[in-house]
PDB file of C-alpha atoms in Angstrom:
ATOM      1  CA  UNK K   1      20.577  11.230   1.275  1.00 42.00           C
ATOM      2  CA  UNK K   2      20.230  11.578   4.998  1.00 46.00           C
ATOM      3  CA  UNK K   3      22.779   9.923   7.229  1.00 50.00           C
ATOM      4  CA  UNK K   4      20.741   9.923  10.433  1.00 55.00           C
ATOM      5  CA  UNK K   5      19.709   6.256  10.921  1.00 55.00           C
ATOM      6  CA  UNK K   6      16.825   7.296  13.179  1.00 56.00           C
ATOM      7  CA  UNK K   7      15.167   9.149  10.304  1.00 52.00           C
ATOM      8  CA  UNK K   8      15.411   6.205   7.954  1.00 50.00           C
ATOM      9  CA  UNK K   9      12.720   4.228   9.717  1.00 53.00           C
ATOM     10  CA  UNK K  10      10.388   6.928  11.018  1.00 82.00           C
ATOM     11  CA  UNK K  11       7.947   7.040   8.104  1.00 93.00           C
ATOM     12  CA  UNK K  12       6.946   4.945   5.138  1.00 95.00           C
ATOM     13  CA  UNK K  13       5.966   6.079   1.654  1.00 94.00           C
ATOM     14  CA  UNK K  14       3.830   3.583  -0.290  1.00 94.00           C
ATOM     15  CA  UNK K  15       3.302   4.197  -3.975  1.00 91.00           C
ATOM     16  CA  UNK K  16       0.303   2.615  -5.708  1.00 84.00           C
ATOM     17  CA  UNK K  17       0.552   2.609  -9.502  1.00 80.00           C
ATOM     18  CA  UNK K  18      -2.457   3.609 -11.561  1.00 71.00           C
ATOM     19  CA  UNK K  19      -4.691   1.271 -13.530  1.00 66.00           C
ATOM     20  CA  UNK K  20      -2.746  -1.064 -15.840  1.00 65.00           C
ATOM     21  CA  UNK K  21       0.609   0.250 -14.552  1.00 67.00           C
ATOM     22  CA  UNK K  22       3.336  -1.741 -12.823  1.00 69.00           C
ATOM     23  CA  UNK K  23       4.889  -0.511  -9.586  1.00 69.00           C
ATOM     24  CA  UNK K  24       8.429  -1.075 -10.929  1.00 72.00           C
ATOM     25  CA  UNK K  25       7.874   1.635 -13.506  1.00 75.00           C
ATOM     26  CA  UNK K  26       7.769   4.217 -10.726  1.00 79.00           C
ATOM     27  CA  UNK K  27      11.042   3.463  -8.986  1.00 85.00           C
ATOM     28  CA  UNK K  28      12.169   7.080  -9.263  1.00 86.00           C
ATOM     29  CA  UNK K  29       9.184   8.251  -7.228  1.00 88.00           C
ATOM     30  CA  UNK K  30       9.867   5.711  -4.490  1.00 89.00           C
ATOM     31  CA  UNK K  31      13.608   6.430  -4.591  1.00 89.00           C
ATOM     32  CA  UNK K  32      12.889  10.129  -4.235  1.00 90.00           C
ATOM     33  CA  UNK K  33      11.039   9.461  -0.973  1.00 88.00           C
ATOM     34  CA  UNK K  34      13.893   7.330   0.321  1.00 89.00           C
ATOM     35  CA  UNK K  35      16.398  10.063  -0.507  1.00 89.00           C
ATOM     36  CA  UNK K  36      14.577  12.202   2.079  1.00 87.00           C
ATOM     37  CA  UNK K  37      14.872   9.558   4.776  1.00 87.00           C
ATOM     38  CA  UNK K  38      11.605   7.688   4.280  1.00 90.00           C
ATOM     39  CA  UNK K  39      11.262   3.964   3.785  1.00 93.00           C
ATOM     40  CA  UNK K  40       9.738   3.342   0.380  1.00 93.00           C
ATOM     41  CA  UNK K  41       7.577   0.666  -1.221  1.00 93.00           C
ATOM     42  CA  UNK K  42       6.077   0.430  -4.686  1.00 90.00           C
ATOM     43  CA  UNK K  43       3.178  -1.898  -3.880  1.00 88.00           C
ATOM     44  CA  UNK K  44       1.943  -4.243  -6.583  1.00 79.00           C
ATOM     45  CA  UNK K  45      -1.736  -5.066  -6.554  1.00 73.00           C
ATOM     46  CA  UNK K  46      -4.273  -6.301  -9.073  1.00 65.00           C
ATOM     47  CA  UNK K  47      -4.847  -3.158 -11.092  1.00 63.00           C
ATOM     48  CA  UNK K  48      -4.905  -4.761 -14.540  1.00 62.00           C
ATOM     49  CA  UNK K  49      -8.145  -6.738 -14.258  1.00 63.00           C
ATOM     50  CA  UNK K  50     -10.099  -3.835 -12.822  1.00 62.00           C
ATOM     51  CA  UNK K  51     -13.306  -3.037 -14.636  1.00 63.00           C
ATOM     52  CA  UNK K  52     -13.543   0.583 -15.700  1.00 64.00           C
ATOM     53  CA  UNK K  53     -15.582   3.127 -13.780  1.00 64.00           C
ATOM     54  CA  UNK K  54     -17.910   3.233 -16.778  1.00 66.00           C
ATOM     55  CA  UNK K  55     -18.516  -0.515 -16.394  1.00 71.00           C
ATOM     56  CA  UNK K  56     -19.074  -0.223 -12.658  1.00 72.00           C
ATOM     57  CA  UNK K  57     -20.843   3.095 -12.382  1.00 75.00           C
ATOM     58  CA  UNK K  58     -22.623   3.490 -15.696  1.00 72.00           C
ATOM     59  CA  UNK K  59     -21.811   5.788 -18.586  1.00 63.00           C
ATOM     60  CA  UNK K  60     -21.308   8.758 -16.239  1.00 59.00           C
ATOM     61  CA  UNK K  61     -18.782   6.749 -14.186  1.00 54.00           C
ATOM     62  CA  UNK K  62     -16.169   9.483 -14.131  1.00 56.00           C
ATOM     63  CA  UNK K  63     -18.674  11.807 -12.488  1.00 62.00           C
ATOM     64  CA  UNK K  64     -20.218   9.428  -9.969  1.00 69.00           C
ATOM     65  CA  UNK K  65     -18.006  10.078  -6.976  1.00 73.00           C
ATOM     66  CA  UNK K  66     -19.821   7.744  -4.572  1.00 77.00           C
ATOM     67  CA  UNK K  67     -19.484   4.831  -6.970  1.00 77.00           C
ATOM     68  CA  UNK K  68     -15.787   5.535  -7.540  1.00 76.00           C
ATOM     69  CA  UNK K  69     -15.068   5.856  -3.824  1.00 81.00           C
ATOM     70  CA  UNK K  70     -16.886   2.597  -3.121  1.00 81.00           C
ATOM     71  CA  UNK K  71     -14.884   0.755  -5.729  1.00 80.00           C
ATOM     72  CA  UNK K  72     -11.561   2.193  -4.517  1.00 80.00           C
ATOM     73  CA  UNK K  73     -12.413   1.225  -0.940  1.00 85.00           C
ATOM     74  CA  UNK K  74     -13.096  -2.293  -2.190  1.00 84.00           C
ATOM     75  CA  UNK K  75      -9.622  -2.404  -3.753  1.00 82.00           C
ATOM     76  CA  UNK K  76      -8.135  -1.266  -0.454  1.00 87.00           C
ATOM     77  CA  UNK K  77     -10.189  -3.514   1.840  1.00 90.00           C
ATOM     78  CA  UNK K  78     -11.155  -6.445  -0.376  1.00 88.00           C
ATOM     79  CA  UNK K  79     -14.891  -6.710   0.061  1.00 85.00           C
ATOM     80  CA  UNK K  80     -16.565  -7.232  -3.326  1.00 81.00           C
ATOM     81  CA  UNK K  81     -14.640  -7.269  -6.620  1.00 79.00           C
ATOM     82  CA  UNK K  82     -11.313  -7.786  -4.847  1.00 82.00           C
ATOM     83  CA  UNK K  83     -10.891 -10.682  -2.441  1.00 86.00           C
ATOM     84  CA  UNK K  84      -9.518  -9.851   1.027  1.00 90.00           C
ATOM     85  CA  UNK K  85      -6.193 -11.692   0.441  1.00 91.00           C
ATOM     86  CA  UNK K  86      -5.637  -9.538  -2.667  1.00 88.00           C
ATOM     87  CA  UNK K  87      -6.591  -6.260  -1.007  1.00 89.00           C
ATOM     88  CA  UNK K  88      -4.080  -3.458  -0.700  1.00 90.00           C
ATOM     89  CA  UNK K  89      -4.363  -3.635   3.101  1.00 94.00           C
ATOM     90  CA  UNK K  90      -3.419  -7.297   3.282  1.00 95.00           C
ATOM     91  CA  UNK K  91      -0.681  -7.090   0.646  1.00 93.00           C
ATOM     92  CA  UNK K  92       0.932  -4.199   2.516  1.00 96.00           C
ATOM     93  CA  UNK K  93       0.606  -5.960   5.871  1.00 97.00           C
ATOM     94  CA  UNK K  94       2.147  -9.208   4.609  1.00 96.00           C
ATOM     95  CA  UNK K  95       4.944  -7.334   2.838  1.00 96.00           C
ATOM     96  CA  UNK K  96       5.827  -5.421   6.005  1.00 97.00           C
ATOM     97  CA  UNK K  97       6.020  -8.685   7.960  1.00 97.00           C
ATOM     98  CA  UNK K  98       8.186 -10.213   5.241  1.00 97.00           C
ATOM     99  CA  UNK K  99      10.533  -7.214   5.150  1.00 96.00           C
ATOM    100  CA  UNK K 100      10.898  -7.274   8.922  1.00 96.00           C
ATOM    101  CA  UNK K 101      11.639 -11.013   8.852  1.00 96.00           C
ATOM    102  CA  UNK K 102      14.249 -10.636   6.107  1.00 97.00           C
ATOM    103  CA  UNK K 103      15.774  -7.384   7.410  1.00 95.00           C
ATOM    104  CA  UNK K 104      15.101  -7.287  11.169  1.00 94.00           C
ATOM    105  CA  UNK K 105      17.463  -4.385  11.872  1.00 93.00           C
ATOM    106  CA  UNK K 106      15.924  -2.014   9.316  1.00 92.00           C
ATOM    107  CA  UNK K 107      12.895  -0.975  11.370  1.00 92.00           C
ATOM    108  CA  UNK K 108      10.068  -2.356   9.214  1.00 95.00           C
ATOM    109  CA  UNK K 109       8.273  -3.451  12.384  1.00 95.00           C
ATOM    110  CA  UNK K 110       7.502   0.216  13.134  1.00 94.00           C
ATOM    111  CA  UNK K 111       4.705  -0.020  10.590  1.00 97.00           C
ATOM    112  CA  UNK K 112       2.737  -2.949  12.007  1.00 97.00           C
ATOM    113  CA  UNK K 113       1.765  -4.088  15.492  1.00 96.00           C
ATOM    114  CA  UNK K 114       1.542  -7.869  15.271  1.00 93.00           C
ATOM    115  CA  UNK K 115       1.756 -10.862  12.981  1.00 93.00           C
ATOM    116  CA  UNK K 116      -1.630 -12.480  13.658  1.00 94.00           C
ATOM    117  CA  UNK K 117      -3.642 -10.376  11.224  1.00 93.00           C
ATOM    118  CA  UNK K 118      -5.868 -12.007   8.658  1.00 94.00           C
ATOM    119  CA  UNK K 119      -7.058 -10.776   5.250  1.00 94.00           C
ATOM    120  CA  UNK K 120     -10.207  -9.407   6.860  1.00 91.00           C
ATOM    121  CA  UNK K 121      -8.550  -7.523   9.742  1.00 95.00           C
ATOM    122  CA  UNK K 122      -5.032  -6.681   8.518  1.00 95.00           C
ATOM    123  CA  UNK K 123      -5.857  -2.962   8.535  1.00 94.00           C
ATOM    124  CA  UNK K 124      -6.071  -3.111  12.342  1.00 96.00           C
ATOM    125  CA  UNK K 125      -2.407  -4.174  12.551  1.00 96.00           C
ATOM    126  CA  UNK K 126      -0.964  -1.458  10.303  1.00 97.00           C
ATOM    127  CA  UNK K 127       0.368   1.726  11.933  1.00 96.00           C
ATOM    128  CA  UNK K 128      -1.344   4.125   9.554  1.00 95.00           C
ATOM    129  CA  UNK K 129      -0.103   7.355  11.115  1.00 95.00           C
ATOM    130  CA  UNK K 130       3.453   6.528   9.973  1.00 95.00           C
ATOM    131  CA  UNK K 131       2.489   5.802   6.373  1.00 95.00           C
ATOM    132  CA  UNK K 132       1.830   8.135   3.426  1.00 93.00           C
ATOM    133  CA  UNK K 133       0.559   7.097   0.023  1.00 92.00           C
ATOM    134  CA  UNK K 134       1.128   8.361  -3.470  1.00 88.00           C
TER     135      UNK K 134
END
């Protein structure tokens, strides 16, 4: 573990579990990032009610890249199958605000720029260049 407190809040690692998986099952991945001085979050989102790519994209769903990308963007932004309040963007934004409110000295506010975001524009308040995903 690093002991430099300035490194502890420079970057954020957000882990998104795969379909039907829970974020708590990946604590070792998130803990590994934090052992290198990153902040870490295992972000829960609705990944258990997702229709399969075959359902969304037809029988060749695994090979229809445009369809898959469109669906994943919907999960991130909340535009079609996923409602904006349940989008990854909004969940991350609200969690960062919550963490900053609960732990104001831990530097969570480095990852967002304001608290007036809504489900449809939360992505504009997240400081993306300080965040990596896995």
